[in-house]
Short mmCIF file of C-alpha atoms in Angstrom, two decimals:
data_model
loop_
_atom_site.label_atom_id
_atom_site.label_comp_id
_atom_site.label_asym_id
_atom_site.label_seq_id
_atom_site.Cartn_x
_atom_site.Cartn_y
_atom_site.Cartn_z
CA UNK A 1 -7.77 -36.89 9.28
CA UNK A 2 -8.82 -33.39 10.30
CA UNK A 3 -10.38 -30.57 8.68
CA UNK A 4 -8.54 -27.19 8.80
CA UNK A 5 -9.78 -23.74 7.58
CA UNK A 6 -6.91 -21.69 6.71
CA UNK A 7 -7.31 -17.54 6.15
CA UNK A 8 -4.88 -16.61 3.43
CA UNK A 9 -3.74 -12.93 2.57
CA UNK A 10 -2.09 -12.28 -0.58
CA UNK A 11 -1.06 -9.19 -2.97
CA UNK A 12 -1.83 -10.77 -6.16
CA UNK A 13 0.71 -8.63 -7.78
CA UNK A 14 2.86 -11.40 -8.63
CA UNK A 15 0.79 -14.53 -9.07
CA UNK A 16 -1.17 -15.60 -11.95
CA UNK A 17 -4.54 -15.97 -10.15
CA UNK A 18 -5.26 -18.27 -7.01
CA UNK A 19 -5.64 -21.38 -8.84
CA UNK A 20 -3.08 -24.03 -9.65
CA UNK A 21 -1.81 -24.13 -13.56
CA UNK A 22 0.84 -25.91 -14.90
CA UNK A 23 3.58 -24.01 -15.02
CA UNK A 24 2.62 -20.36 -13.66
CA UNK A 25 3.07 -19.30 -10.16
CA UNK A 26 -0.44 -19.45 -8.32
CA UNK A 27 -1.04 -19.08 -5.09
CA UNK A 28 -2.74 -22.17 -4.36
CA UNK A 29 0.29 -24.21 -5.87
CA UNK A 30 2.23 -22.01 -3.84
CA UNK A 31 0.52 -22.93 -0.24
CA UNK A 32 -0.13 -26.83 -1.41
CA UNK A 33 3.90 -26.78 -1.63
CA UNK A 34 4.31 -25.34 1.03
CA UNK A 35 2.30 -27.76 3.35
CA UNK A 36 3.23 -31.16 1.12
CA UNK A 37 6.68 -31.27 3.11
CA UNK A 38 4.61 -31.06 6.69
CA UNK A 39 2.12 -33.61 5.29
CA UNK A 40 4.81 -35.58 3.88
CA UNK A 41 2.78 -35.90 0.67
CA UNK A 42 0.52 -33.91 -2.19
CA UNK A 43 -2.31 -32.37 -0.50
CA UNK A 44 -5.02 -30.19 -2.08
CA UNK A 45 -6.50 -27.08 -0.92
CA UNK A 46 -10.17 -26.08 -1.62
CA UNK A 47 -10.13 -22.13 -1.99
CA UNK A 48 -13.92 -20.52 -1.57
CA UNK A 49 -13.32 -18.30 -4.81
CA UNK A 50 -10.88 -17.97 -7.48
CA UNK A 51 -8.90 -14.79 -7.59
CA UNK A 52 -7.69 -13.53 -11.15
CA UNK A 53 -4.21 -12.64 -12.00
CA UNK A 54 -3.44 -9.71 -9.83
CA UNK A 55 -6.51 -9.93 -7.76
CA UNK A 56 -5.49 -9.47 -3.90
CA UNK A 57 -6.96 -10.98 -0.46
CA UNK A 58 -7.00 -9.81 2.58
CA UNK A 59 -8.98 -13.07 3.62
CA UNK A 60 -9.27 -15.54 1.10
CA UNK A 61 -10.52 -19.20 2.70
CA UNK A 62 -9.07 -22.25 2.14
CA UNK A 63 -10.29 -26.13 3.65
CA UNK A 64 -7.73 -28.52 3.47
CA UNK A 65 -7.85 -32.22 4.87
CA UNK A 66 -4.61 -33.14 6.69
CA UNK A 67 -3.63 -36.85 8.43
CA UNK A 68 -0.65 -34.28 10.01
CA UNK A 69 -1.36 -33.86 13.68
CA UNK A 70 0.33 -30.89 13.68
CA UNK A 71 -0.94 -27.90 15.69
CA UNK A 72 -3.11 -25.26 14.06
CA UNK A 73 -0.62 -22.44 15.37
CA UNK A 74 2.79 -24.46 14.71
CA UNK A 75 1.30 -25.53 11.13
CA UNK A 76 0.83 -21.67 10.50
CA UNK A 77 4.24 -20.56 11.92
CA UNK A 78 5.77 -22.75 9.76
CA UNK A 79 3.84 -21.66 6.50
CA UNK A 80 5.13 -18.29 7.13
CA UNK A 81 8.72 -19.24 7.89
CA UNK A 82 8.45 -20.96 4.11
CA UNK A 83 6.13 -18.99 2.38
CA UNK A 84 7.16 -16.02 -0.06
CA UNK A 85 6.17 -12.28 1.65
CA UNK A 86 3.79 -11.92 -0.92
CA UNK A 87 1.10 -14.49 0.61
CA UNK A 88 0.66 -14.60 4.57
CA UNK A 89 -1.51 -17.32 6.52
CA UNK A 90 -3.09 -15.04 8.82
CA UNK A 91 -5.47 -17.58 10.83
CA UNK A 92 -5.75 -21.50 11.13
CA UNK A 93 -8.35 -23.35 12.70
CA UNK A 94 -9.83 -26.86 13.25
CA UNK A 95 -13.41 -27.50 11.28
CA UNK A 96 -15.83 -30.37 11.30
CA UNK A 97 -15.02 -33.04 8.55
CA UNK A 98 -17.62 -31.94 5.88
CA UNK A 99 -16.39 -28.37 6.12
CA UNK A 100 -15.67 -27.37 2.56
CA UNK A 101 -14.50 -23.64 1.91
CA UNK A 102 -16.39 -23.47 -1.60
CA UNK A 103 -19.79 -24.80 -0.53
CA UNK A 104 -19.72 -23.60 3.22
CA UNK A 105 -19.26 -20.24 2.06
CA UNK A 106 -22.50 -17.73 2.77
CA UNK A 107 -20.73 -14.88 1.87
CA UNK A 108 -18.23 -12.88 0.16
CA UNK A 109 -16.92 -9.14 0.39
CA UNK A 110 -14.95 -7.88 -2.01
CA UNK A 111 -13.49 -4.00 -2.03
CA UNK A 112 -12.26 -2.22 -5.43
CA UNK A 113 -10.48 0.78 -4.90
CA UNK A 114 -10.26 3.41 -7.46
CA UNK A 115 -8.11 6.95 -7.72
CA UNK A 116 -10.05 9.54 -9.20
CA UNK A 117 -7.95 12.18 -11.15
CA UNK A 118 -4.79 13.50 -10.65
CA UNK A 119 -1.50 11.68 -10.33
CA UNK A 120 -1.73 7.83 -8.81
CA UNK A 121 1.06 7.39 -6.12
CA UNK A 122 3.49 4.96 -6.69
CA UNK A 123 2.41 2.99 -3.54
CA UNK A 124 -0.91 2.35 -4.94
CA UNK A 125 -0.05 1.65 -8.25
CA UNK A 126 -1.04 -2.13 -8.05
CA UNK A 127 -3.91 -2.18 -5.78
CA UNK A 128 -5.97 0.92 -7.28
CA UNK A 129 -7.42 1.50 -10.68
CA UNK A 130 -6.03 5.16 -11.60
CA UNK A 131 -9.15 6.98 -13.65
CA UNK A 132 -7.86 9.87 -15.03
CA UNK A 133 -11.41 11.55 -15.06
CA UNK A 134 -12.96 13.21 -11.76
CA UNK A 135 -16.04 10.87 -10.21
CA UNK A 136 -19.15 11.87 -9.51
CA UNK A 137 -19.62 9.95 -6.54
CA UNK A 138 -23.10 10.61 -5.80
CA UNK A 139 -23.94 9.19 -8.89
CA UNK A 140 -22.04 5.88 -8.75
CA UNK A 141 -23.63 5.31 -5.21
CA UNK A 142 -27.24 6.22 -6.90
CA UNK A 143 -26.19 3.52 -9.17
CA UNK A 144 -24.76 0.72 -6.46
CA UNK A 145 -27.51 1.04 -4.69
CA UNK A 146 -29.59 -0.21 -7.34
CA UNK A 147 -27.85 -3.87 -7.27
CA UNK A 148 -28.83 -4.49 -3.55
CA UNK A 149 -31.20 -7.33 -3.79
CA UNK A 150 -31.63 -10.47 -5.61
CA UNK A 151 -31.49 -9.99 -9.31
CA UNK A 152 -30.12 -11.87 -12.00
CA UNK A 153 -26.55 -10.46 -12.96
CA UNK A 154 -26.09 -12.05 -16.43
CA UNK A 155 -25.35 -8.42 -17.96
CA UNK A 156 -22.36 -8.43 -15.47
CA UNK A 157 -21.22 -11.81 -16.03
CA UNK A 158 -17.67 -12.68 -18.20
CA UNK A 159 -18.54 -13.92 -21.81
CA UNK A 160 -18.64 -17.28 -22.10
CA UNK A 161 -19.25 -18.33 -18.44
CA UNK A 162 -21.31 -21.47 -18.13
CA UNK A 163 -23.37 -21.68 -15.02
CA UNK A 164 -26.43 -23.11 -13.63
CA UNK A 165 -28.20 -19.51 -12.64
CA UNK A 166 -27.13 -16.16 -12.94
CA UNK A 167 -29.59 -15.19 -10.02
CA UNK A 168 -27.35 -14.07 -6.97
CA UNK A 169 -28.10 -11.57 -3.84
CA UNK A 170 -26.07 -8.44 -3.45
CA UNK A 171 -26.75 -6.94 0.79
CA UNK A 172 -24.46 -4.50 0.44
CA UNK A 173 -23.38 -2.45 -2.98
CA UNK A 174 -21.92 0.98 -1.76
CA UNK A 175 -18.95 3.10 -2.39
CA UNK A 176 -17.56 5.84 -0.37
CA UNK A 177 -14.30 8.04 -0.13
CA UNK A 178 -11.35 6.77 1.74
CA UNK A 179 -9.87 10.15 3.76
CA UNK A 180 -6.13 8.61 4.01
CA UNK A 181 -3.85 5.92 4.05
CA UNK A 182 -0.76 4.72 5.57
CA UNK A 183 1.35 5.08 2.38
CA UNK A 184 -0.33 8.13 0.71
CA UNK A 185 -1.25 11.93 1.16
CA UNK A 186 -4.63 11.00 -0.24
CA UNK A 187 -6.72 13.79 -0.26
CA UNK A 188 -10.67 13.23 -2.06
CA UNK A 189 -9.43 10.98 -4.92
CA UNK A 190 -9.35 7.41 -3.10
CA UNK A 191 -13.02 5.75 -3.55
CA UNK A 192 -13.35 2.25 -2.14
CA UNK A 193 -16.11 0.04 -3.73
CA UNK A 194 -17.71 -2.29 -1.29
CA UNK A 195 -19.69 -5.37 -2.39
CA UNK A 196 -21.02 -8.18 -0.44
CA UNK A 197 -23.01 -10.89 -1.55
CA UNK A 198 -23.99 -14.59 -1.54
CA UNK A 199 -22.11 -15.16 -4.42
CA UNK A 200 -20.30 -13.86 -7.52
CA UNK A 201 -20.17 -14.28 -11.39
CA UNK A 202 -16.91 -15.03 -13.06
CA UNK A 203 -15.51 -11.34 -13.42
CA UNK A 204 -18.98 -9.61 -12.26
CA UNK A 205 -17.30 -7.25 -9.11
CA UNK A 206 -15.21 -5.51 -12.25
CA UNK A 207 -17.87 -5.70 -14.54
CA UNK A 208 -20.00 -4.03 -12.07
CA UNK A 209 -16.93 -1.40 -11.32
CA UNK A 210 -16.76 -0.60 -14.67
CA UNK A 211 -20.23 0.16 -15.40
CA UNK A 212 -20.17 2.21 -12.15
CA UNK A 213 -17.19 4.54 -13.42
CA UNK A 214 -18.86 4.97 -16.51
CA UNK A 215 -21.91 6.62 -14.29
CA UNK A 216 -19.12 8.35 -12.63
CA UNK A 217 -17.91 9.61 -15.52
CA UNK A 218 -21.01 10.95 -16.67
CA UNK A 219 -21.73 8.52 -19.51
CA UNK A 220 -24.64 6.36 -17.59
CA UNK A 221 -27.17 7.76 -14.92
CA UNK A 222 -28.26 5.39 -12.70
CA UNK A 223 -31.35 4.50 -14.76
CA UNK A 224 -29.09 3.07 -17.13
CA UNK A 225 -27.58 1.08 -14.88
CA UNK A 226 -31.18 -0.49 -13.93
CA UNK A 227 -31.84 -1.09 -17.55
CA UNK A 228 -28.24 -2.73 -17.59
CA UNK A 229 -29.09 -4.73 -15.20
CA UNK A 230 -32.73 -5.65 -16.46
CA UNK A 231 -31.60 -6.48 -19.94
CA UNK A 232 -29.44 -9.52 -18.48
CA UNK A 233 -26.74 -8.59 -21.84
CA UNK A 234 -23.21 -8.63 -21.06
CA UNK A 235 -22.87 -6.32 -24.33
CA UNK A 236 -24.72 -3.65 -22.27
CA UNK A 237 -22.75 -3.24 -19.24
CA UNK A 238 -19.45 -1.65 -19.71
CA UNK A 239 -15.37 -2.60 -19.92
CA UNK A 240 -14.26 -5.00 -17.66
CA UNK A 241 -12.71 -2.76 -14.63
CA UNK A 242 -8.60 -4.47 -14.39
CA UNK A 243 -7.67 -6.74 -11.58
CA UNK A 244 -5.54 -4.97 -9.73
CA UNK A 245 -8.20 -2.49 -7.77
CA UNK A 246 -9.63 -5.66 -6.68
CA UNK A 247 -9.17 -7.32 -3.53
CA UNK A 248 -11.15 -10.61 -2.07
CA UNK A 249 -11.91 -9.17 1.28
CA UNK A 250 -13.24 -11.49 3.40
CA UNK A 251 -15.39 -14.64 3.16
CA UNK A 252 -17.95 -15.81 5.77
CA UNK A 253 -19.16 -18.90 7.27
CA UNK A 254 -22.02 -20.12 8.98
CA UNK A 255 -19.69 -20.44 12.33
CA UNK A 256 -18.15 -17.44 11.79
CA UNK A 257 -17.63 -15.53 14.99
CA UNK A 258 -17.45 -12.37 13.48
CA UNK A 259 -16.82 -11.30 9.81
CA UNK A 260 -14.20 -8.66 9.67
CA UNK A 261 -10.26 -9.89 8.77
CA UNK A 262 -9.09 -8.97 12.44
CA UNK A 263 -7.67 -12.30 10.98
CA UNK A 264 -4.60 -10.13 11.26
CA UNK A 265 -4.72 -10.77 14.46
CA UNK A 266 -3.71 -14.23 14.01
CA UNK A 267 -2.42 -15.52 17.19
CA UNK A 268 -5.29 -15.08 19.40
CA UNK A 269 -8.07 -15.63 16.76
CA UNK A 270 -6.23 -19.00 16.18
CA UNK A 271 -6.69 -20.28 19.63
CA UNK A 272 -10.71 -19.76 19.76
CA UNK A 273 -11.80 -21.84 16.92
CA UNK B 1 17.70 29.62 -18.72
CA UNK B 2 14.52 28.88 -16.07
CA UNK B 3 14.33 26.86 -12.50
CA UNK B 4 12.43 24.52 -11.94
CA UNK B 5 10.88 22.57 -8.58
CA UNK B 6 9.87 19.24 -9.24
CA UNK B 7 7.70 17.61 -6.66
CA UNK B 8 8.63 13.75 -6.89
CA UNK B 9 6.84 10.31 -5.39
CA UNK B 10 8.45 6.77 -5.67
CA UNK B 11 8.09 3.29 -4.29
CA UNK B 12 11.63 2.85 -3.00
CA UNK B 13 11.47 -0.87 -3.42
CA UNK B 14 13.06 -1.09 -6.84
CA UNK B 15 15.29 1.75 -6.67
CA UNK B 16 19.16 1.95 -5.48
CA UNK B 17 18.58 5.28 -3.38
CA UNK B 18 18.25 8.69 -5.61
CA UNK B 19 21.47 9.33 -6.12
CA UNK B 20 22.66 8.61 -9.85
CA UNK B 21 25.16 5.71 -9.63
CA UNK B 22 27.39 3.96 -12.21
CA UNK B 23 24.94 1.32 -13.01
CA UNK B 24 22.42 1.00 -10.74
CA UNK B 25 19.06 2.22 -11.04
CA UNK B 26 18.25 5.13 -9.35
CA UNK B 27 15.16 7.89 -9.14
CA UNK B 28 18.03 11.07 -9.80
CA UNK B 29 18.97 8.70 -12.87
CA UNK B 30 15.65 7.66 -14.39
CA UNK B 31 14.54 11.66 -14.29
CA UNK B 32 17.20 12.83 -15.57
CA UNK B 33 16.86 10.46 -18.41
CA UNK B 34 13.48 11.13 -18.81
CA UNK B 35 14.14 15.05 -19.44
CA UNK B 36 17.12 14.72 -21.28
CA UNK B 37 15.36 14.20 -24.94
CA UNK B 38 13.18 16.95 -24.39
CA UNK B 39 15.86 19.30 -23.11
CA UNK B 40 17.95 17.90 -25.61
CA UNK B 41 21.01 17.48 -23.85
CA UNK B 42 21.90 16.08 -20.33
CA UNK B 43 20.06 17.73 -17.04
CA UNK B 44 20.80 17.36 -13.19
CA UNK B 45 18.76 17.31 -10.81
CA UNK B 46 19.88 18.72 -7.33
CA UNK B 47 17.44 16.86 -4.75
CA UNK B 48 16.57 18.21 -1.22
CA UNK B 49 17.80 14.93 0.14
CA UNK B 50 19.08 11.30 -0.84
CA UNK B 51 17.38 8.50 0.05
CA UNK B 52 18.83 5.06 0.28
CA UNK B 53 17.91 2.02 -1.51
CA UNK B 54 14.45 0.75 -0.57
CA UNK B 55 13.06 4.23 1.14
CA UNK B 56 9.72 5.92 -0.69
CA UNK B 57 9.04 9.57 -1.10
CA UNK B 58 5.69 10.86 -1.27
CA UNK B 59 7.19 14.60 -1.67
CA UNK B 60 10.91 14.40 -2.45
CA UNK B 61 11.82 18.03 -4.06
CA UNK B 62 14.34 18.68 -6.57
CA UNK B 63 15.72 21.73 -8.55
CA UNK B 64 16.70 21.87 -11.98
CA UNK B 65 17.58 24.54 -14.46
CA UNK B 66 16.30 24.20 -18.04
CA UNK B 67 16.67 25.89 -21.49
CA UNK B 68 13.69 24.68 -22.88
CA UNK B 69 10.33 26.71 -22.38
CA UNK B 70 8.13 23.57 -22.50
CA UNK B 71 5.26 24.42 -20.12
CA UNK B 72 5.71 23.46 -16.22
CA UNK B 73 2.31 21.01 -16.98
CA UNK B 74 3.31 20.30 -20.08
CA UNK B 75 6.78 18.95 -19.15
CA UNK B 76 4.58 17.23 -16.33
CA UNK B 77 2.40 15.17 -18.32
CA UNK B 78 5.38 14.04 -21.07
CA UNK B 79 7.48 13.21 -18.37
CA UNK B 80 4.51 11.17 -16.44
CA UNK B 81 3.97 9.18 -19.90
CA UNK B 82 7.74 7.97 -19.98
CA UNK B 83 8.74 7.85 -16.55
CA UNK B 84 7.99 3.78 -15.03
CA UNK B 85 4.79 3.78 -13.08
CA UNK B 86 7.25 3.77 -9.55
CA UNK B 87 8.35 7.00 -9.92
CA UNK B 88 5.49 10.36 -10.73
CA UNK B 89 5.93 13.86 -10.97
CA UNK B 90 3.26 15.14 -8.71
CA UNK B 91 3.98 18.50 -9.29
CA UNK B 92 6.25 21.15 -11.17
CA UNK B 93 6.53 25.05 -10.74
CA UNK B 94 8.72 27.69 -11.97
CA UNK B 95 11.25 29.04 -9.24
CA UNK B 96 13.89 32.18 -9.39
CA UNK B 97 17.12 31.21 -10.57
CA UNK B 98 18.71 31.00 -7.30
CA UNK B 99 16.77 28.37 -6.17
CA UNK B 100 18.37 25.44 -4.88
CA UNK B 101 16.27 22.53 -3.58
CA UNK B 102 18.76 21.16 -1.40
CA UNK B 103 20.28 24.18 0.31
CA UNK B 104 16.93 26.11 0.23
CA UNK B 105 15.06 23.19 2.05
CA UNK B 106 13.84 25.16 5.38
CA UNK B 107 12.33 21.72 6.75
CA UNK B 108 11.48 17.77 6.23
CA UNK B 109 8.84 15.57 7.36
CA UNK B 110 9.72 11.60 7.51
CA UNK B 111 6.90 8.83 8.15
CA UNK B 112 8.14 5.58 9.50
CA UNK B 113 5.56 2.83 9.88
CA UNK B 114 6.22 -0.16 12.01
CA UNK B 115 3.80 -3.15 12.39
CA UNK B 116 3.75 -4.45 15.19
CA UNK B 117 3.33 -8.35 16.28
CA UNK B 118 1.17 -10.77 14.46
CA UNK B 119 0.74 -11.05 10.57
CA UNK B 120 2.35 -8.38 8.11
CA UNK B 121 -0.13 -7.90 5.71
CA UNK B 122 1.39 -8.61 2.10
CA UNK B 123 0.58 -5.19 1.11
CA UNK B 124 2.75 -3.73 3.39
CA UNK B 125 6.01 -5.78 2.92
CA UNK B 126 7.77 -3.32 1.28
CA UNK B 127 6.31 -0.12 3.41
CA UNK B 128 6.62 -1.43 6.83
CA UNK B 129 9.07 -2.80 9.45
CA UNK B 130 7.46 -6.07 10.71
CA UNK B 131 8.50 -6.33 14.67
CA UNK B 132 6.82 -9.35 15.98
CA UNK B 133 6.86 -8.10 19.51
CA UNK B 134 3.91 -5.55 20.82
CA UNK B 135 5.05 -2.42 20.86
CA UNK B 136 4.27 -0.14 23.94
CA UNK B 137 3.02 3.28 22.52
CA UNK B 138 3.10 5.44 25.45
CA UNK B 139 6.60 4.77 26.28
CA UNK B 140 7.76 4.89 22.50
CA UNK B 141 5.93 8.53 22.68
CA UNK B 142 7.51 9.81 25.57
CA UNK B 143 10.97 8.69 24.42
CA UNK B 144 10.03 10.13 20.87
CA UNK B 145 9.27 13.67 22.60
CA UNK B 146 12.57 13.80 24.62
CA UNK B 147 14.12 14.37 20.63
CA UNK B 148 12.20 17.73 19.83
CA UNK B 149 13.91 20.37 20.12
CA UNK B 150 17.47 21.28 19.39
CA UNK B 151 19.94 18.71 19.90
CA UNK B 152 23.59 17.21 19.09
CA UNK B 153 22.15 14.18 17.68
CA UNK B 154 25.63 12.59 16.93
CA UNK B 155 24.41 9.55 18.58
CA UNK B 156 21.92 8.94 15.74
CA UNK B 157 23.90 9.66 13.01
CA UNK B 158 25.27 6.77 10.59
CA UNK B 159 28.71 5.52 11.24
CA UNK B 160 31.36 7.02 9.29
CA UNK B 161 29.48 10.39 8.92
CA UNK B 162 32.03 13.18 8.01
CA UNK B 163 29.48 16.30 8.56
CA UNK B 164 30.27 19.87 9.89
CA UNK B 165 27.86 19.83 12.80
CA UNK B 166 25.33 17.12 14.47
CA UNK B 167 23.22 19.80 15.43
CA UNK B 168 19.83 19.75 14.30
CA UNK B 169 16.61 21.13 14.92
CA UNK B 170 13.59 18.35 15.41
CA UNK B 171 9.83 20.46 15.55
CA UNK B 172 7.93 16.66 15.24
CA UNK B 173 8.72 13.74 17.01
CA UNK B 174 5.93 11.51 17.65
CA UNK B 175 4.23 8.13 17.13
CA UNK B 176 0.64 7.37 16.56
CA UNK B 177 -1.64 4.23 15.67
CA UNK B 178 -3.36 4.19 12.66
CA UNK B 179 -7.08 3.03 12.58
CA UNK B 180 -7.66 2.08 9.10
CA UNK B 181 -5.93 1.99 5.51
CA UNK B 182 -6.75 1.00 2.44
CA UNK B 183 -5.14 -2.18 1.58
CA UNK B 184 -5.69 -3.78 4.88
CA UNK B 185 -7.89 -4.44 7.96
CA UNK B 186 -5.60 -3.17 10.11
CA UNK B 187 -6.50 -3.32 13.57
CA UNK B 188 -4.45 -1.55 15.99
CA UNK B 189 -1.21 -3.00 14.47
CA UNK B 190 0.36 -0.31 12.65
CA UNK B 191 1.96 2.12 14.03
CA UNK B 192 3.68 5.93 12.16
CA UNK B 193 6.35 8.07 13.34
CA UNK B 194 6.46 11.19 12.24
CA UNK B 195 9.67 13.62 12.24
CA UNK B 196 9.93 17.21 11.07
CA UNK B 197 13.30 18.81 11.34
CA UNK B 198 15.25 21.57 9.92
CA UNK B 199 17.74 18.79 8.73
CA UNK B 200 18.71 15.17 9.18
CA UNK B 201 21.80 13.25 9.71
CA UNK B 202 22.80 10.27 7.73
CA UNK B 203 20.42 7.73 9.10
CA UNK B 204 19.29 9.60 11.66
CA UNK B 205 15.42 8.66 11.35
CA UNK B 206 15.82 5.04 11.08
CA UNK B 207 18.29 5.09 13.75
CA UNK B 208 15.74 7.01 16.29
CA UNK B 209 13.40 4.59 15.16
CA UNK B 210 15.23 1.66 15.89
CA UNK B 211 15.55 3.04 19.38
CA UNK B 212 12.42 4.04 19.63
CA UNK B 213 11.25 0.28 18.92
CA UNK B 214 13.92 -0.44 21.64
CA UNK B 215 11.94 1.57 24.14
CA UNK B 216 8.73 -0.09 22.38
CA UNK B 217 10.03 -3.72 23.23
CA UNK B 218 10.41 -2.35 27.22
CA UNK B 219 14.29 -2.50 26.50
CA UNK B 220 15.37 0.71 27.32
CA UNK B 221 13.61 3.55 29.12
CA UNK B 222 12.47 7.06 28.00
CA UNK B 223 15.29 7.95 30.41
CA UNK B 224 17.72 5.43 29.12
CA UNK B 225 16.92 7.32 25.29
CA UNK B 226 17.41 11.13 26.87
CA UNK B 227 21.08 9.29 27.85
CA UNK B 228 22.08 7.75 24.50
CA UNK B 229 21.41 11.34 23.13
CA UNK B 230 23.08 13.22 25.16
CA UNK B 231 26.28 11.01 24.93
CA UNK B 232 26.50 12.08 21.18
CA UNK B 233 27.92 7.84 20.95
CA UNK B 234 26.57 6.10 18.21
CA UNK B 235 27.64 2.99 20.08
CA UNK B 236 24.84 3.33 22.49
CA UNK B 237 22.04 3.89 20.09
CA UNK B 238 20.17 0.62 18.69
CA UNK B 239 20.65 -0.85 15.72
CA UNK B 240 18.96 1.13 12.30
CA UNK B 241 15.91 0.14 11.53
CA UNK B 242 15.43 -0.80 8.35
CA UNK B 243 14.75 1.42 4.99
CA UNK B 244 11.52 -0.07 3.71
CA UNK B 245 9.30 1.98 6.38
CA UNK B 246 10.67 5.22 5.52
CA UNK B 247 8.91 7.77 3.28
CA UNK B 248 9.99 11.16 3.10
CA UNK B 249 6.83 12.80 3.14
CA UNK B 250 7.73 16.43 2.53
CA UNK B 251 10.13 19.16 2.15
CA UNK B 252 9.17 22.55 2.69
CA UNK B 253 10.56 25.84 1.51
CA UNK B 254 10.06 29.52 2.42
CA UNK B 255 8.01 30.26 -0.54
CA UNK B 256 5.65 26.94 -0.13
CA UNK B 257 1.59 28.11 0.44
CA UNK B 258 1.00 24.86 2.09
CA UNK B 259 3.38 22.32 3.57
CA UNK B 260 1.06 18.98 2.77
CA UNK B 261 1.27 17.18 -0.57
CA UNK B 262 -1.78 17.77 -1.43
CA UNK B 263 0.69 17.64 -4.33
CA UNK B 264 -1.20 15.05 -5.42
CA UNK B 265 -3.47 17.23 -6.89
CA UNK B 266 -0.85 18.18 -9.40
CA UNK B 267 -3.19 19.75 -11.99
CA UNK B 268 -4.43 22.43 -10.22
CA UNK B 269 -1.58 23.24 -8.14
CA UNK B 270 0.79 23.75 -10.95
CA UNK B 271 -1.04 26.10 -12.49
CA UNK B 272 -0.84 28.55 -9.84
CA UNK B 273 3.24 28.19 -9.39
#
């Protein structure tokens, strides 16, 4: 029995999220079902984190124990040949038996795309939240920076969540304009919020984005955002941003040589694991 | 009766191309059907060029005569409120009565996206052609440059075409790597072919791209491409590249103040028409 780590990219548009459900099409079930004929029996993937319906991934991670002796590269090729084209295995490498993609994850990075004002290009309609107003970048960044550090993020947790602690550490929380993109003439309307942390509460990134957008609209000041954080009261933060702007960008582990998803260069990186 | 120019963006994935057909979903029919209740009768759009099924547009242009006195901005808002989200009216402006988007087009620019080797990110699966091999950019550019100028492009015309002349002028024909993109970690795998010309034969861009890719793979030298062009023989050029990598980027007219599709900044530009 070996333990493998899979790095996975998906377009979440036509998935009901990561986690297997009884009837809906999910990423976990789609990949597990593709591995089953190779392993000869049912397998269970442990994802680094669950993503909701409509949320995308460039570098989701999952662990898996396998009896089959199939090579990692061969498994990757076999899976990509059978999987639908909205999910790709970008890397597979061998890990020690105790490796668990969920519990060993050290940091995660999410990206959230916003389109501010104007007309949303059709090619971004499933990947960016179209906010009709012009957003003030400096105000949003001042608010975003307040969240860096170790805080109780209860105000940004989904209602009804039940976790032991709502304290999390963010090491990066910033927003920037993106100057250009391959499918659209972007002008200065596309913005990306980038957040890296030790862990995230349910809907935390989307609740933060909803609040930052209200700051960018002039409805909240950065000091209001500081007060919302301190209140630990979900009722004070803004509405949850829609899922389709969100991408799970990378999951980092102690053993990772590098953190960026150059995982798309899979042939080479899967050799060096 | 007024004449309007519409600038249109669409994701061609779920359209059977631009031109109205009896039963298929097309861009032209979708927009005409959305204008009809505003005008109170059937309208006909004249597109600058027909795009095939799967081909996208960032700045397609179309002309239209209208009896309704509705303001250009109001019409744009009304259309974007009713159109499906894979087609957007990015600009509308008034033109002289004799304006015809097809015959008055002075230049068109197309972009074609290629993903070279590795794993195609799911978010680009409908917008980039995945070529499994590594492509040599310098060779491709040497071949692309040969096509600049006024030539008989019969070798790159779709079989069975019937046009008076196959001579066209290209003013730009070049390929470059794109360093980054909003939805994917791109590395150096994404390339964009950019071509601007006075006019294009049917499938001409896709036939050029297929040939440039064969040069990038090492199957053709730049001199081979020169010989293919000179032969005027469609049988000598490479296979047609798939439609989904292609985007009609802009259409330029004599009266255009600017050529780039900052048309996405529609609120402002539609005022100044």
